[in-house]
mmCIF file of C-alpha atoms in Angstrom:
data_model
loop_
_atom_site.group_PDB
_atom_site.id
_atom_site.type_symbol
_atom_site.label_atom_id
_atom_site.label_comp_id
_atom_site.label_asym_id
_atom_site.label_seq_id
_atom_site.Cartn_x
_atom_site.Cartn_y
_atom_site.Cartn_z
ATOM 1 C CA UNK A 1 86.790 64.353 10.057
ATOM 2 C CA UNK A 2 88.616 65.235 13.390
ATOM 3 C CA UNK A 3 92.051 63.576 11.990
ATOM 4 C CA UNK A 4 91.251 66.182 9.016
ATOM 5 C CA UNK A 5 90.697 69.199 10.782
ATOM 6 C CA UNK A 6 93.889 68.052 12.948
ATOM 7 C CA UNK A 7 95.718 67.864 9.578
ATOM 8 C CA UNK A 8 94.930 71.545 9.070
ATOM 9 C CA UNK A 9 95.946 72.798 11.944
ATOM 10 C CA UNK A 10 99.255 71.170 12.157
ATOM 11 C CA UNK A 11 99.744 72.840 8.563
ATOM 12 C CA UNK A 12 99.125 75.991 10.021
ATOM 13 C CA UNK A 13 101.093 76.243 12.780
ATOM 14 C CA UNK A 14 103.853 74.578 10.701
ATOM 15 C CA UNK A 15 103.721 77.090 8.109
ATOM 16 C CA UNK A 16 103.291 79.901 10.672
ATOM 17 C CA UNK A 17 106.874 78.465 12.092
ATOM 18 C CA UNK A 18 108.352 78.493 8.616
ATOM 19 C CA UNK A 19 107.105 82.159 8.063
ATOM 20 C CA UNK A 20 108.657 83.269 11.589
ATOM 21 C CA UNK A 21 111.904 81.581 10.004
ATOM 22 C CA UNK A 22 112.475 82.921 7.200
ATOM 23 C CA UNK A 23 111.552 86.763 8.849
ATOM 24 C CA UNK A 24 114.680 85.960 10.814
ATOM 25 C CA UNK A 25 116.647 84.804 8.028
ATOM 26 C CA UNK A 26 115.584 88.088 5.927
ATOM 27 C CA UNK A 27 117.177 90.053 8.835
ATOM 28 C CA UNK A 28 120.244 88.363 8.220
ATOM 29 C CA UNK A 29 120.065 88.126 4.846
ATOM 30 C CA UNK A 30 120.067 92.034 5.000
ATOM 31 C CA UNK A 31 122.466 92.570 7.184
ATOM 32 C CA UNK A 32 125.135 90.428 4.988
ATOM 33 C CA UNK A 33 123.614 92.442 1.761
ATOM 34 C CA UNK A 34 125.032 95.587 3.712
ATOM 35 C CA UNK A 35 128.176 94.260 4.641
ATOM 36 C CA UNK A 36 128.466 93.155 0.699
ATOM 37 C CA UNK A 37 127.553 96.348 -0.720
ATOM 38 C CA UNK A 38 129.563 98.899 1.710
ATOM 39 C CA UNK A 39 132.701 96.988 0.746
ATOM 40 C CA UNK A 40 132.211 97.679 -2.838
ATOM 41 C CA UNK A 41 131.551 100.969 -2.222
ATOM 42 C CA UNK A 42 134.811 101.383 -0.249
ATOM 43 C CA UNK A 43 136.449 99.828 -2.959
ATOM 44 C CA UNK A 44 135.160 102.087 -5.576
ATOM 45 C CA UNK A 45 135.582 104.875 -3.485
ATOM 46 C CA UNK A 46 139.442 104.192 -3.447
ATOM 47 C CA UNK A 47 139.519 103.379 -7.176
ATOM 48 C CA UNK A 48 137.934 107.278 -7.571
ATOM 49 C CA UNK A 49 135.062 105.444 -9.744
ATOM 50 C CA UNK A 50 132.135 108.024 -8.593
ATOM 51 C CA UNK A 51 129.731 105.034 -8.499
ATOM 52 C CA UNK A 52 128.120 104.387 -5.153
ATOM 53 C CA UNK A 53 125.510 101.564 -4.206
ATOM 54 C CA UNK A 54 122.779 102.214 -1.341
ATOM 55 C CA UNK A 55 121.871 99.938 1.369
ATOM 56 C CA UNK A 56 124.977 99.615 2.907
ATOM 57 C CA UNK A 57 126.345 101.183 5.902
ATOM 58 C CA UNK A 58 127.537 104.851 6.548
ATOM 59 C CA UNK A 59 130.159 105.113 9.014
ATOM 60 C CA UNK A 60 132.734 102.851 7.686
ATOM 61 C CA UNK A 61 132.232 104.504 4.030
ATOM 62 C CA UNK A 62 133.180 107.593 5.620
ATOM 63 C CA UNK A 63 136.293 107.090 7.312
ATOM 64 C CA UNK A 64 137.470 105.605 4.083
ATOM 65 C CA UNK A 65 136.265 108.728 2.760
ATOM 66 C CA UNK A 66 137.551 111.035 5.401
ATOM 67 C CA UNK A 67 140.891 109.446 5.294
ATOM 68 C CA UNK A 68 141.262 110.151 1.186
ATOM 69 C CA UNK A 69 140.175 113.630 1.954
ATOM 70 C CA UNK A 70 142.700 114.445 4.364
ATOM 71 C CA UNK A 71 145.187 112.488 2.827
ATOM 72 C CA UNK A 72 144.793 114.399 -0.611
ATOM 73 C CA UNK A 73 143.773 111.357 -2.054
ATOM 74 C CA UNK A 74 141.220 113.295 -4.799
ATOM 75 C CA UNK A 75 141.978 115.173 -7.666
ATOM 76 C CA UNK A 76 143.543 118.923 -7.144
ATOM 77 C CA UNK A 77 140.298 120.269 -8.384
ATOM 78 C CA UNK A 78 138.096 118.678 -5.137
ATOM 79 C CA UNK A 79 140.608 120.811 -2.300
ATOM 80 C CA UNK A 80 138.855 124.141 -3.440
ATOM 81 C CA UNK A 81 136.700 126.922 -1.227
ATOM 82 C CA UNK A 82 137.381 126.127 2.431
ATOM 83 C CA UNK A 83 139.377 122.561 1.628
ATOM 84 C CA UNK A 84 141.933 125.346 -0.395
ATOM 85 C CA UNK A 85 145.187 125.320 1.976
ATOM 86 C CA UNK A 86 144.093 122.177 3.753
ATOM 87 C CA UNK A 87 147.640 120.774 4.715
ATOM 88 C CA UNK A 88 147.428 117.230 4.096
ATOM 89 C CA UNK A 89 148.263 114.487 6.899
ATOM 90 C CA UNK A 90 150.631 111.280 6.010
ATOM 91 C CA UNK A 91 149.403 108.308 4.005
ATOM 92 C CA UNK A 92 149.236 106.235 7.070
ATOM 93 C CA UNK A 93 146.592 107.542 8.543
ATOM 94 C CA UNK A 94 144.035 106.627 5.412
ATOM 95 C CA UNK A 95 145.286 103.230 6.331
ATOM 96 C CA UNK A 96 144.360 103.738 9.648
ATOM 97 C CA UNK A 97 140.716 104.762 9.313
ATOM 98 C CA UNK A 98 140.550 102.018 6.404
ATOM 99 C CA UNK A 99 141.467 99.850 9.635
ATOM 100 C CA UNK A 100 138.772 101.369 11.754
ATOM 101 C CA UNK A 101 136.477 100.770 8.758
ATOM 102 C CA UNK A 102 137.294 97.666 8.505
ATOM 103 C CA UNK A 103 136.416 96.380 12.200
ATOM 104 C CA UNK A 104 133.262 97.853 11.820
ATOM 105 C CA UNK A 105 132.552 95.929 8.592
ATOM 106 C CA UNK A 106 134.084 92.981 10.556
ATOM 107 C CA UNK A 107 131.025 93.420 13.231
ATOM 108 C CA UNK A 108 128.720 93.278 11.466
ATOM 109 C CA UNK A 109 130.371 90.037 9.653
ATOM 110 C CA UNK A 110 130.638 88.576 13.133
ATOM 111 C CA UNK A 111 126.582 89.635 13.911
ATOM 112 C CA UNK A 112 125.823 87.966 11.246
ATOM 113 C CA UNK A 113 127.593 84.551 11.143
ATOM 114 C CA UNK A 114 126.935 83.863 15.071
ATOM 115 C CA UNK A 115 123.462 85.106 15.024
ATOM 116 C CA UNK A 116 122.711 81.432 12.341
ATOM 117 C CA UNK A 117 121.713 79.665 14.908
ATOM 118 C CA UNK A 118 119.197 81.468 16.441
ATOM 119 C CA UNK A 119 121.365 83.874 18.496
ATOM 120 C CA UNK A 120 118.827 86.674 18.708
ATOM 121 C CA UNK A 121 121.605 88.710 20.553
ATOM 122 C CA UNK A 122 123.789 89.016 17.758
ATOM 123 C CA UNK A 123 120.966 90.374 15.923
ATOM 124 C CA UNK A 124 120.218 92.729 18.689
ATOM 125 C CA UNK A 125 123.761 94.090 18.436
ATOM 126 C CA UNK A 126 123.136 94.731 14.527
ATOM 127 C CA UNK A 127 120.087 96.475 15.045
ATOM 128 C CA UNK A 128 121.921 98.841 17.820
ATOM 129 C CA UNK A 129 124.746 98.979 15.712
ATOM 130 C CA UNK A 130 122.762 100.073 12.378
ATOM 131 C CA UNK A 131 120.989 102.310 14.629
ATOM 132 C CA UNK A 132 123.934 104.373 16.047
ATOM 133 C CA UNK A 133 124.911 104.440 12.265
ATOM 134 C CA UNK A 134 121.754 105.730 10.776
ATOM 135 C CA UNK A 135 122.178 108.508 13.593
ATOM 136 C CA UNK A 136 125.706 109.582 13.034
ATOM 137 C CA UNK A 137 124.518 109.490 9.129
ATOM 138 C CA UNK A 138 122.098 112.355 10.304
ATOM 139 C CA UNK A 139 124.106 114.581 12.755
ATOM 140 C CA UNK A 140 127.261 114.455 10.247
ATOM 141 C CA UNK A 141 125.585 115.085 6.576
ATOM 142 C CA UNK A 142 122.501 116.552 8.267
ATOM 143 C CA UNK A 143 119.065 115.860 6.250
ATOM 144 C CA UNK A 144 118.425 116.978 2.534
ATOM 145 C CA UNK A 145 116.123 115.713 0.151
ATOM 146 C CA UNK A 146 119.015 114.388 -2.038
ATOM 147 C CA UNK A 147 120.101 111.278 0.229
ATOM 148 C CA UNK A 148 116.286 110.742 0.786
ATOM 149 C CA UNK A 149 116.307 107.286 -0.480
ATOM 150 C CA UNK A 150 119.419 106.337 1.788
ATOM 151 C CA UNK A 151 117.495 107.361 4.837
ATOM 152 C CA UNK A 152 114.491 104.663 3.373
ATOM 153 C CA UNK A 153 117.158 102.131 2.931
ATOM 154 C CA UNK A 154 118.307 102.831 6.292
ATOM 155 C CA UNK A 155 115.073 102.493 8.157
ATOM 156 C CA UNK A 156 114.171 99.790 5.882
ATOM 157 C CA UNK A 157 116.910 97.476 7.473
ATOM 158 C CA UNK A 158 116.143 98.779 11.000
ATOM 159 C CA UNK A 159 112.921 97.474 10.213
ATOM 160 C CA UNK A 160 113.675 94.155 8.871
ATOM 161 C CA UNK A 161 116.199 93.503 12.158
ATOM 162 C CA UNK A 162 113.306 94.099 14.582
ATOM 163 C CA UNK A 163 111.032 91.909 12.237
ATOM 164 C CA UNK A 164 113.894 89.335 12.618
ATOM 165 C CA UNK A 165 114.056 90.014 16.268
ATOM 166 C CA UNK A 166 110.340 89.962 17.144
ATOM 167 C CA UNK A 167 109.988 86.635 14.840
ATOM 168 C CA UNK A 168 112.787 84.954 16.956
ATOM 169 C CA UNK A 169 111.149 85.897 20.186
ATOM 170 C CA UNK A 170 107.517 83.752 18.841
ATOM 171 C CA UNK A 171 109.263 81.135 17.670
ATOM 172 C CA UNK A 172 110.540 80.783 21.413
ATOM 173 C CA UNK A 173 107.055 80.157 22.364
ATOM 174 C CA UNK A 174 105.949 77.705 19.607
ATOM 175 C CA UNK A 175 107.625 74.585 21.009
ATOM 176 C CA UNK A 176 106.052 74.626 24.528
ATOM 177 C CA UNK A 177 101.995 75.270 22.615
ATOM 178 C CA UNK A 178 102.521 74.455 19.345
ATOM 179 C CA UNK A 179 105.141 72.819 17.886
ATOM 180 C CA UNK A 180 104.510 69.795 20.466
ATOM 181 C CA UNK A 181 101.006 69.972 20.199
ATOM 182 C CA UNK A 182 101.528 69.499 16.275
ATOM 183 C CA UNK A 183 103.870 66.361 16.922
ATOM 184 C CA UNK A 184 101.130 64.709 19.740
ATOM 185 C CA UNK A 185 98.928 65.019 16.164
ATOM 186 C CA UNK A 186 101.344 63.458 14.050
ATOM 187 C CA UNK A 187 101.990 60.928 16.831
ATOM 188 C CA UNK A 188 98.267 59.985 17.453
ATOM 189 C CA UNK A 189 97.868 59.506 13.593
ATOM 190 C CA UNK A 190 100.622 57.496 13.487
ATOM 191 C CA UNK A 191 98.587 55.236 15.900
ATOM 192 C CA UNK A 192 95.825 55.194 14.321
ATOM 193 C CA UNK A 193 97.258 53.969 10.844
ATOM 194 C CA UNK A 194 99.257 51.357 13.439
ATOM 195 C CA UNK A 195 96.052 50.019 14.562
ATOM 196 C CA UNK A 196 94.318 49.939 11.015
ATOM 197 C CA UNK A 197 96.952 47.839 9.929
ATOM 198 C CA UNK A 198 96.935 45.465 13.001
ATOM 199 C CA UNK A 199 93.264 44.757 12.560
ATOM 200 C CA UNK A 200 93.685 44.572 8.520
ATOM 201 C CA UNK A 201 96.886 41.794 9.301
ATOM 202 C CA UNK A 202 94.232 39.798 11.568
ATOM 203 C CA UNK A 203 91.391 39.936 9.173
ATOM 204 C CA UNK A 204 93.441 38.959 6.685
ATOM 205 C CA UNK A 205 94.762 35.705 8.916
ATOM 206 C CA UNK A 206 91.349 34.944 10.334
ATOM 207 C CA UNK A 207 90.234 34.766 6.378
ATOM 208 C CA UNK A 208 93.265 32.459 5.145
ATOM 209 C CA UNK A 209 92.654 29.924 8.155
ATOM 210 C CA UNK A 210 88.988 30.124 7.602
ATOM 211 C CA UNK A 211 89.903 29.510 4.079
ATOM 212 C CA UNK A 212 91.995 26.092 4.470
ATOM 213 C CA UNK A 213 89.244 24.780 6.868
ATOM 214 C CA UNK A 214 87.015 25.371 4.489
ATOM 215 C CA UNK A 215 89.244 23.447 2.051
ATOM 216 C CA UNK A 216 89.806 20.585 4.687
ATOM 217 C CA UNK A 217 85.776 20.122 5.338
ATOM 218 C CA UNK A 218 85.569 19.790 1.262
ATOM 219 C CA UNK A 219 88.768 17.189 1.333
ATOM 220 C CA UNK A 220 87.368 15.217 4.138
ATOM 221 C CA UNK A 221 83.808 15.143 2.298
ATOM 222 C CA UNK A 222 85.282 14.071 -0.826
ATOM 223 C CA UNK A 223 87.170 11.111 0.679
ATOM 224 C CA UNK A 224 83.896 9.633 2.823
ATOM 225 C CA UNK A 225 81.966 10.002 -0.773
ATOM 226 C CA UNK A 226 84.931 7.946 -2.364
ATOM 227 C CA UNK A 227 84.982 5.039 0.035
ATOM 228 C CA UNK A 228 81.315 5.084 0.114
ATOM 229 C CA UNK A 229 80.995 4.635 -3.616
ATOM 230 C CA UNK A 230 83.573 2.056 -2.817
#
């Protein structure tokens, strides 16, 4: 009964490790879904498709966007109102702020890939880094009801990184309490089953000697009854 309940609560705390595990890898696993989806988004912004994807990030989108604007990259019909007269600045400089967009993408490539091995700081840096984005998002386009479900999307992956942060940080503690606590269990039962089968291998020898002796005793009677009859 006590190896059972032991059984249980090795489960547990194993399953409670796997559950801290893949919190962390969901943080990660959303911050590479944002890197995936603001590149196509940059990309369709450049091919002028009018389709854009949420859940990715906002500043790199618009420096690609701010460098087609000033470049008079869109149609004749977009430079109207106060963009009318706008005097547009050389092609080079879209390049350039599809450069700076593409560093920032590159960050959050880098968070990503170093934080696999449990480098919570990389994942601190996303979070900080999504963070200042989701604010610039707010003092440059301001808050409207429109671009509601961007700010969820937002605070949804600020949410997830300190999830994946704050499941790192208890996984720190489960080796020292529970993790070795869970392998003295698996340890002791391995013991136990070590010493069953000891004691089955030495009944099991005591019974085939006891056995032949048994065999002998009938042998040796057999022979006296002989050479009596004899």
């Amino acid at each position: 009964m006590s190896l059972l309940n032991n059984d249980n609560a090795t489960a547990n705390r194993i399953s409670q490790k796997a559950l801290l595990e893949r919190k962390y890898e969901g943080a990660r696993g959303n911050i590479l879904l944002v890197i995936i989806l603001t590149l196509i988004n940059i990309i369709f912004l450049v091919a002028k498709t009018g389709t854009y994807f949420l859940f990715s990030a906002y500043v790199p989108y618009f420096f690609a966007d701010f460098g087609m604007l000033v470049c008079g990259m869109y149609p004749s019909e977009f430079y109207v109102g106060q963009l009318s007269g706008i005097e547009f600045l050389p092609k080079y400089v879209f390049v350039i702020t599809l450069v700076i967009a593409a560093v920032i993408i590159a960050l959050y490539f880098l968070s990503w890939m170093f934080s696999k091995k449990h480098k919570v700081g990389w994942l601190v840096f996303a979070l900080i880094f999504f963070s200042l984005d989701t604010l610039a998002m707010f003092v440059i386009n301001g808050f409207f009801l429109g671009a509601i479900i961007d700010y969820v999307m937002h605070a949804w992956v600020i949410f997830s990184l300190v999830t994946g942060i704050s499941a790192h940080l208890k996984l720190k503690k489960l080796p020292a309490d529970e993790i070795l606590e869970a392998e003295a269990v698996e340890l002791t039962q391995a013991e136990v089953v070590e010493e069953v089968t000891s004691e089955s291998t030495e009944t099991t020898v005591f019974a085939e000697l006891e056995e032949n002796s048994t065999e002998e005793q009938l042998q040796s009677s057999d022979e006296q009854q002989n050479e009596t009859s004899e």
